[in-house]
Amino acid sequence: MLVVSLGGSPAERSRSNLLLERSRRWLQQQGIEVVEYRVTGFPAEDLLHARFDSPHIVDLRAQIANADGLLVATPVYKASFTGALKAVLDLLPERAFEHKVVLPLSTGGSKAHMLAVDYALKPVLSALKAEEVLHGVFADDGQIAYGENGAPAQFAPALLQRLDEALQQFHRALLRRPKALDKNLLATARWSI
Ligand SMILES: Cc1cc2nc3c(=O)[nH]c(=O)nc-3n(C[C@H](O)[C@H](O)[C@H](O)COP(=O)(O)O)c2cc1C
C-alpha cells in the first residue's frame, strides 16, 4: 500500500509539517509505504510558470498514480490553503485523485479559520476526483509546540486523540479499497466467457 504525503507550507519550520511527520510515522508502523513531498521541494520557477513537464511534477504525478491515498497538509493562509499548494495541485491532471482516499490536515493561528479546509481545499480535492475525502484534522498553533535544541515537538493530548482517530479511519478506508486484479489471473483461468 502506498500513500503520498504532500506538505503545503512554504515555511522551513512548519507545524503542519509536524502533523504530517507524525502521520507518516503512524502509517509506516502499520506497514504502509509513504513517499514525502513538500511544496518547497519543487522549483519555484516551475510552479510560477505552470510547467506541466517539470521533472519534479512528472515524478509527483507518477507517485500519485500508483498511490492508494494521500495526506495533504496546509497552513491556513488568508482564510484559505496556501497558494504554493494550489500551484502544485494546478499542475496535476484533472482526475489525478480518482480512486484515492485523501486525509486533509491543517494548522492555523486561529480556530476561527478551522473550516478553511472544508470550504477552500475540499472543493479542489473533489475537482481532482478524489474518491473519498475524509473529515480533516485542524490544529491551532497553541496545540503544537516546537521542540527546542533537538527535543521532539509537543502535541496537545486532545489533538493527538483526533489525529489518531483520523489516521485509523484513513487506514480503514485504504483497506476497503478494491484490490487490483492479479495480472496472471486470466492466463491461468480454466473457464471461458
Ligand atoms: C501569510 C500568512 C497568512 C496567514 N493567515 C492566517 C489566517 O488567515 N488564519 C489563521 O488562522 N492563521 C493564519 N496564519 C497563521 C498560520 O496558519 C499558522 O501559523 C500555521 O500553523 C502555520 O503553519 P506552518 O507552520 O505549517 O507554516 C497565517 C500565516 C501566514 C504566514
mmCIF file of C-alpha atoms and ligand atoms in Angstrom:
data_model
loop_
_atom_site.group_PDB
_atom_site.id
_atom_site.type_symbol
_atom_site.label_atom_id
_atom_site.label_comp_id
_atom_site.label_asym_id
_atom_site.label_seq_id
_atom_site.Cartn_x
_atom_site.Cartn_y
_atom_site.Cartn_z
ATOM 1 C CA MET A 1 0.000 0.000 0.000
ATOM 2 C CA LEU A 2 1.335 3.429 -0.939
ATOM 3 C CA VAL A 3 0.473 6.858 0.445
ATOM 4 C CA VAL A 4 1.730 10.186 -0.915
ATOM 5 C CA SER A 5 2.287 12.874 1.714
ATOM 6 C CA LEU A 6 2.098 16.440 0.375
ATOM 7 C CA GLY A 7 3.136 19.323 2.623
ATOM 8 C CA GLY A 8 1.723 22.703 1.616
ATOM 9 C CA SER A 9 3.679 25.050 3.882
ATOM 10 C CA PRO A 10 6.322 27.296 2.336
ATOM 11 C CA ALA A 11 7.941 27.611 5.811
ATOM 12 C CA GLU A 12 11.030 25.540 6.594
ATOM 13 C CA ARG A 13 9.976 25.115 10.244
ATOM 14 C CA SER A 14 6.340 24.140 9.962
ATOM 15 C CA ARG A 15 3.637 22.979 12.322
ATOM 16 C CA SER A 16 1.540 21.473 9.530
ATOM 17 C CA ASN A 17 4.618 19.505 8.539
ATOM 18 C CA LEU A 18 4.917 18.209 12.130
ATOM 19 C CA LEU A 19 1.360 16.873 11.790
ATOM 20 C CA LEU A 20 2.415 15.179 8.568
ATOM 21 C CA GLU A 21 5.583 13.722 10.133
ATOM 22 C CA ARG A 22 3.607 12.182 12.957
ATOM 23 C CA SER A 23 1.018 10.820 10.498
ATOM 24 C CA ARG A 24 3.723 9.332 8.277
ATOM 25 C CA ARG A 25 5.295 7.543 11.236
ATOM 26 C CA TRP A 26 1.895 6.163 12.276
ATOM 27 C CA LEU A 27 1.194 4.826 8.775
ATOM 28 C CA GLN A 28 4.691 3.355 8.447
ATOM 29 C CA GLN A 29 4.128 1.477 11.727
ATOM 30 C CA GLN A 30 1.111 -0.146 10.022
ATOM 31 C CA GLY A 31 3.425 -1.307 7.203
ATOM 32 C CA ILE A 32 2.288 1.357 4.717
ATOM 33 C CA GLU A 33 4.888 2.883 2.406
ATOM 34 C CA VAL A 34 4.793 6.695 2.433
ATOM 35 C CA VAL A 35 6.536 8.959 -0.070
ATOM 36 C CA GLU A 36 7.025 12.533 1.012
ATOM 37 C CA TYR A 37 6.698 15.762 -0.994
ATOM 38 C CA ARG A 38 6.740 19.365 0.162
ATOM 39 C CA VAL A 39 5.882 22.423 -1.884
ATOM 40 C CA THR A 40 9.355 23.730 -1.054
ATOM 41 C CA GLY A 41 10.851 20.756 -2.922
ATOM 42 C CA PHE A 42 9.537 21.996 -6.294
ATOM 43 C CA PRO A 43 11.497 24.619 -8.245
ATOM 44 C CA ALA A 44 9.629 27.932 -7.783
ATOM 45 C CA GLU A 45 10.082 28.713 -11.490
ATOM 46 C CA ASP A 46 8.266 25.506 -12.455
ATOM 47 C CA LEU A 47 5.318 26.433 -10.260
ATOM 48 C CA LEU A 48 5.220 30.089 -11.275
ATOM 49 C CA HIS A 49 5.281 29.264 -14.973
ATOM 50 C CA ALA A 50 2.969 26.243 -14.621
ATOM 51 C CA ARG A 51 5.497 23.860 -16.200
ATOM 52 C CA PHE A 52 3.468 20.684 -16.582
ATOM 53 C CA ASP A 53 6.572 18.918 -17.915
ATOM 54 C CA SER A 54 8.729 19.780 -14.864
ATOM 55 C CA PRO A 55 10.575 16.544 -13.917
ATOM 56 C CA HIS A 56 9.600 17.129 -10.267
ATOM 57 C CA ILE A 57 5.926 17.362 -11.219
ATOM 58 C CA VAL A 58 6.160 14.365 -13.563
ATOM 59 C CA ASP A 59 7.624 12.362 -10.668
ATOM 60 C CA LEU A 60 4.839 13.505 -8.295
ATOM 61 C CA ARG A 61 2.187 12.593 -10.871
ATOM 62 C CA ALA A 62 3.664 9.092 -11.263
ATOM 63 C CA GLN A 63 3.735 8.501 -7.498
ATOM 64 C CA ILE A 64 0.151 9.730 -7.125
ATOM 65 C CA ALA A 65 -0.975 7.473 -9.972
ATOM 66 C CA ASN A 66 0.408 4.477 -8.044
ATOM 67 C CA ALA A 67 -0.828 5.633 -4.648
ATOM 68 C CA ASP A 68 -3.827 4.347 -2.722
ATOM 69 C CA GLY A 69 -4.217 7.513 -0.703
ATOM 70 C CA LEU A 70 -2.863 10.956 0.085
ATOM 71 C CA LEU A 71 -2.156 13.025 3.156
ATOM 72 C CA VAL A 72 -2.447 16.703 2.190
ATOM 73 C CA ALA A 73 -1.383 19.262 4.802
ATOM 74 C CA THR A 74 -1.577 23.030 4.691
ATOM 75 C CA PRO A 75 -1.395 26.008 6.994
ATOM 76 C CA VAL A 76 -4.308 28.438 6.770
ATOM 77 C CA TYR A 77 -3.180 31.462 4.768
ATOM 78 C CA LYS A 78 -5.649 34.341 4.391
ATOM 79 C CA ALA A 79 -8.573 32.121 5.358
ATOM 80 C CA SER A 80 -7.682 29.508 2.733
ATOM 81 C CA PHE A 81 -4.979 26.956 1.924
ATOM 82 C CA THR A 82 -1.605 28.148 0.671
ATOM 83 C CA GLY A 83 -1.063 29.492 -2.817
ATOM 84 C CA ALA A 84 2.034 27.302 -3.110
ATOM 85 C CA LEU A 85 -0.070 24.178 -2.570
ATOM 86 C CA LYS A 86 -2.572 25.404 -5.173
ATOM 87 C CA ALA A 87 0.290 25.991 -7.614
ATOM 88 C CA VAL A 88 1.296 22.315 -7.234
ATOM 89 C CA LEU A 89 -2.284 20.978 -7.420
ATOM 90 C CA ASP A 90 -2.852 23.062 -10.574
ATOM 91 C CA LEU A 91 -0.176 21.008 -12.328
ATOM 92 C CA LEU A 92 -1.917 17.682 -11.732
ATOM 93 C CA PRO A 93 -4.275 16.161 -14.297
ATOM 94 C CA GLU A 94 -7.994 16.598 -13.737
ATOM 95 C CA ARG A 95 -8.568 13.030 -12.493
ATOM 96 C CA ALA A 96 -5.324 12.763 -10.502
ATOM 97 C CA PHE A 97 -7.066 11.705 -7.273
ATOM 98 C CA GLU A 98 -9.539 9.295 -8.873
ATOM 99 C CA HIS A 99 -9.897 6.079 -6.767
ATOM 100 C CA LYS A 100 -7.851 7.650 -3.936
ATOM 101 C CA VAL A 101 -8.646 8.376 -0.319
ATOM 102 C CA VAL A 102 -7.477 11.770 0.950
ATOM 103 C CA LEU A 103 -6.927 12.887 4.543
ATOM 104 C CA PRO A 104 -6.523 16.678 4.808
ATOM 105 C CA LEU A 105 -4.548 18.162 7.719
ATOM 106 C CA SER A 106 -4.290 21.847 8.555
ATOM 107 C CA THR A 107 -2.915 24.267 11.108
ATOM 108 C CA GLY A 108 -3.902 27.868 11.752
ATOM 109 C CA GLY A 109 -3.284 30.745 14.098
ATOM 110 C CA SER A 110 -6.967 30.999 14.935
ATOM 111 C CA LYS A 111 -9.764 28.494 15.489
ATOM 112 C CA ALA A 112 -11.976 30.981 13.623
ATOM 113 C CA HIS A 113 -10.487 29.558 10.414
ATOM 114 C CA MET A 114 -10.751 25.867 11.258
ATOM 115 C CA LEU A 115 -13.241 25.356 8.401
ATOM 116 C CA ALA A 116 -10.875 26.726 5.739
ATOM 117 C CA VAL A 117 -10.077 23.181 4.579
ATOM 118 C CA ASP A 118 -13.787 22.395 4.221
ATOM 119 C CA TYR A 119 -14.751 25.402 2.125
ATOM 120 C CA ALA A 120 -11.453 26.007 0.284
ATOM 121 C CA LEU A 121 -9.373 22.810 -0.067
ATOM 122 C CA LYS A 122 -12.075 20.142 -0.260
ATOM 123 C CA PRO A 123 -13.656 21.539 -3.449
ATOM 124 C CA VAL A 124 -10.246 21.344 -5.129
ATOM 125 C CA LEU A 125 -9.736 17.746 -3.948
ATOM 126 C CA SER A 126 -13.180 16.955 -5.381
ATOM 127 C CA ALA A 127 -12.275 18.657 -8.665
ATOM 128 C CA LEU A 128 -9.329 16.246 -8.816
ATOM 129 C CA LYS A 129 -11.962 13.465 -8.463
ATOM 130 C CA ALA A 130 -10.847 12.138 -5.071
ATOM 131 C CA GLU A 131 -12.966 9.075 -4.326
ATOM 132 C CA GLU A 132 -13.198 9.766 -0.600
ATOM 133 C CA VAL A 133 -12.140 12.917 1.244
ATOM 134 C CA LEU A 134 -12.137 12.234 4.970
ATOM 135 C CA HIS A 135 -13.046 14.648 7.706
ATOM 136 C CA GLY A 136 -9.780 16.533 8.201
ATOM 137 C CA VAL A 137 -7.794 17.402 11.313
ATOM 138 C CA PHE A 138 -7.241 21.055 12.245
ATOM 139 C CA ALA A 139 -4.783 22.202 14.921
ATOM 140 C CA ASP A 140 -4.381 25.729 16.150
ATOM 141 C CA ASP A 141 -0.855 26.925 16.826
ATOM 142 C CA GLY A 142 -1.276 26.596 20.591
ATOM 143 C CA GLN A 143 -1.696 22.812 20.201
ATOM 144 C CA ILE A 144 1.731 22.169 18.642
ATOM 145 C CA ALA A 145 4.935 23.330 20.326
ATOM 146 C CA TYR A 146 8.269 23.036 18.545
ATOM 147 C CA GLY A 147 10.865 21.030 20.448
ATOM 148 C CA GLU A 148 13.888 23.228 21.132
ATOM 149 C CA ASN A 149 17.515 22.024 20.995
ATOM 150 C CA GLY A 150 16.663 18.728 19.348
ATOM 151 C CA ALA A 151 13.791 17.855 21.694
ATOM 152 C CA PRO A 152 10.699 16.351 19.994
ATOM 153 C CA ALA A 153 7.701 18.562 19.244
ATOM 154 C CA GLN A 154 4.855 18.523 21.762
ATOM 155 C CA PHE A 155 1.257 17.961 20.708
ATOM 156 C CA ALA A 156 -1.785 18.712 22.871
ATOM 157 C CA PRO A 157 -3.405 15.437 24.036
ATOM 158 C CA ALA A 158 -6.792 16.388 22.526
ATOM 159 C CA LEU A 159 -5.121 16.951 19.150
ATOM 160 C CA LEU A 160 -3.282 13.622 19.332
ATOM 161 C CA GLN A 161 -6.537 11.836 20.006
ATOM 162 C CA ARG A 162 -8.244 13.463 16.996
ATOM 163 C CA LEU A 163 -5.230 12.757 14.784
ATOM 164 C CA ASP A 164 -5.047 9.098 15.822
ATOM 165 C CA GLU A 165 -8.778 8.654 15.192
ATOM 166 C CA ALA A 166 -8.460 10.278 11.755
ATOM 167 C CA LEU A 167 -5.493 8.057 10.884
ATOM 168 C CA GLN A 168 -7.355 4.937 11.943
ATOM 169 C CA GLN A 169 -10.260 5.995 9.734
ATOM 170 C CA PHE A 170 -7.832 6.689 6.875
ATOM 171 C CA HIS A 171 -6.259 3.248 7.351
ATOM 172 C CA ARG A 172 -9.685 1.555 7.298
ATOM 173 C CA ALA A 173 -10.612 3.466 4.127
ATOM 174 C CA LEU A 174 -7.351 2.347 2.488
ATOM 175 C CA LEU A 175 -8.050 -1.283 3.409
ATOM 176 C CA ARG A 176 -11.589 -1.030 1.968
ATOM 177 C CA ARG A 177 -10.283 -0.075 -1.471
ATOM 178 C CA PRO A 178 -10.717 -2.812 -4.079
ATOM 179 C CA LYS A 179 -7.514 -4.741 -4.725
ATOM 180 C CA ALA A 180 -6.034 -4.646 -8.230
ATOM 181 C CA LEU A 181 -6.663 -7.850 -10.204
ATOM 182 C CA ASP A 182 -3.716 -10.214 -10.409
ATOM 183 C CA LYS A 183 -2.335 -9.842 -13.973
ATOM 184 C CA ASN A 184 -1.887 -13.629 -14.216
ATOM 185 C CA LEU A 185 -5.428 -14.459 -13.160
ATOM 186 C CA LEU A 186 -6.875 -14.662 -16.681
ATOM 187 C CA ALA A 187 -3.847 -16.511 -18.023
ATOM 188 C CA THR A 188 -4.435 -19.342 -15.543
ATOM 189 C CA ALA A 189 -8.255 -19.244 -15.597
ATOM 190 C CA ARG A 190 -9.939 -22.546 -16.507
ATOM 191 C CA TRP A 191 -13.193 -21.097 -17.732
ATOM 192 C CA SER A 192 -14.213 -19.330 -20.892
ATOM 193 C CA ILE A 193 -16.532 -16.399 -21.425
HETATM 194 C C1 LIG B 1 0.947 34.647 5.193
HETATM 195 C C2 LIG B 1 0.217 34.049 6.364
HETATM 196 C C3 LIG B 1 -1.161 34.124 6.425
HETATM 197 C C4 LIG B 1 -1.863 33.557 7.487
HETATM 198 N N1 LIG B 1 -3.220 33.655 7.510
HETATM 199 C C5 LIG B 1 -3.911 33.052 8.509
HETATM 200 C C6 LIG B 1 -5.341 33.097 8.534
HETATM 201 O O1 LIG B 1 -5.980 33.688 7.670
HETATM 202 N N2 LIG B 1 -5.977 32.454 9.540
HETATM 203 C C7 LIG B 1 -5.303 31.791 10.531
HETATM 204 O O2 LIG B 1 -5.943 31.213 11.412
HETATM 205 N N3 LIG B 1 -3.934 31.730 10.543
HETATM 206 C C8 LIG B 1 -3.233 32.354 9.559
HETATM 207 N N4 LIG B 1 -1.864 32.307 9.556
HETATM 208 C C9 LIG B 1 -1.171 31.562 10.615
HETATM 209 C C10 LIG B 1 -0.790 30.164 10.137
HETATM 210 O O3 LIG B 1 -1.871 29.486 9.531
HETATM 211 C C11 LIG B 1 -0.331 29.282 11.279
HETATM 212 O O4 LIG B 1 0.710 29.888 12.000
HETATM 213 C C12 LIG B 1 0.087 27.901 10.775
HETATM 214 O O5 LIG B 1 0.215 26.992 11.856
HETATM 215 C C13 LIG B 1 1.406 27.943 10.034
HETATM 216 O O6 LIG B 1 1.668 26.653 9.546
HETATM 217 P P1 LIG B 1 3.138 26.165 9.162
HETATM 218 O O7 LIG B 1 3.962 26.289 10.424
HETATM 219 O O8 LIG B 1 2.973 24.765 8.705
HETATM 220 O O9 LIG B 1 3.623 27.082 8.076
HETATM 221 C C14 LIG B 1 -1.147 32.902 8.520
HETATM 222 C C15 LIG B 1 0.255 32.841 8.465
HETATM 223 C C16 LIG B 1 0.927 33.404 7.408
HETATM 224 C C17 LIG B 1 2.443 33.328 7.359
#
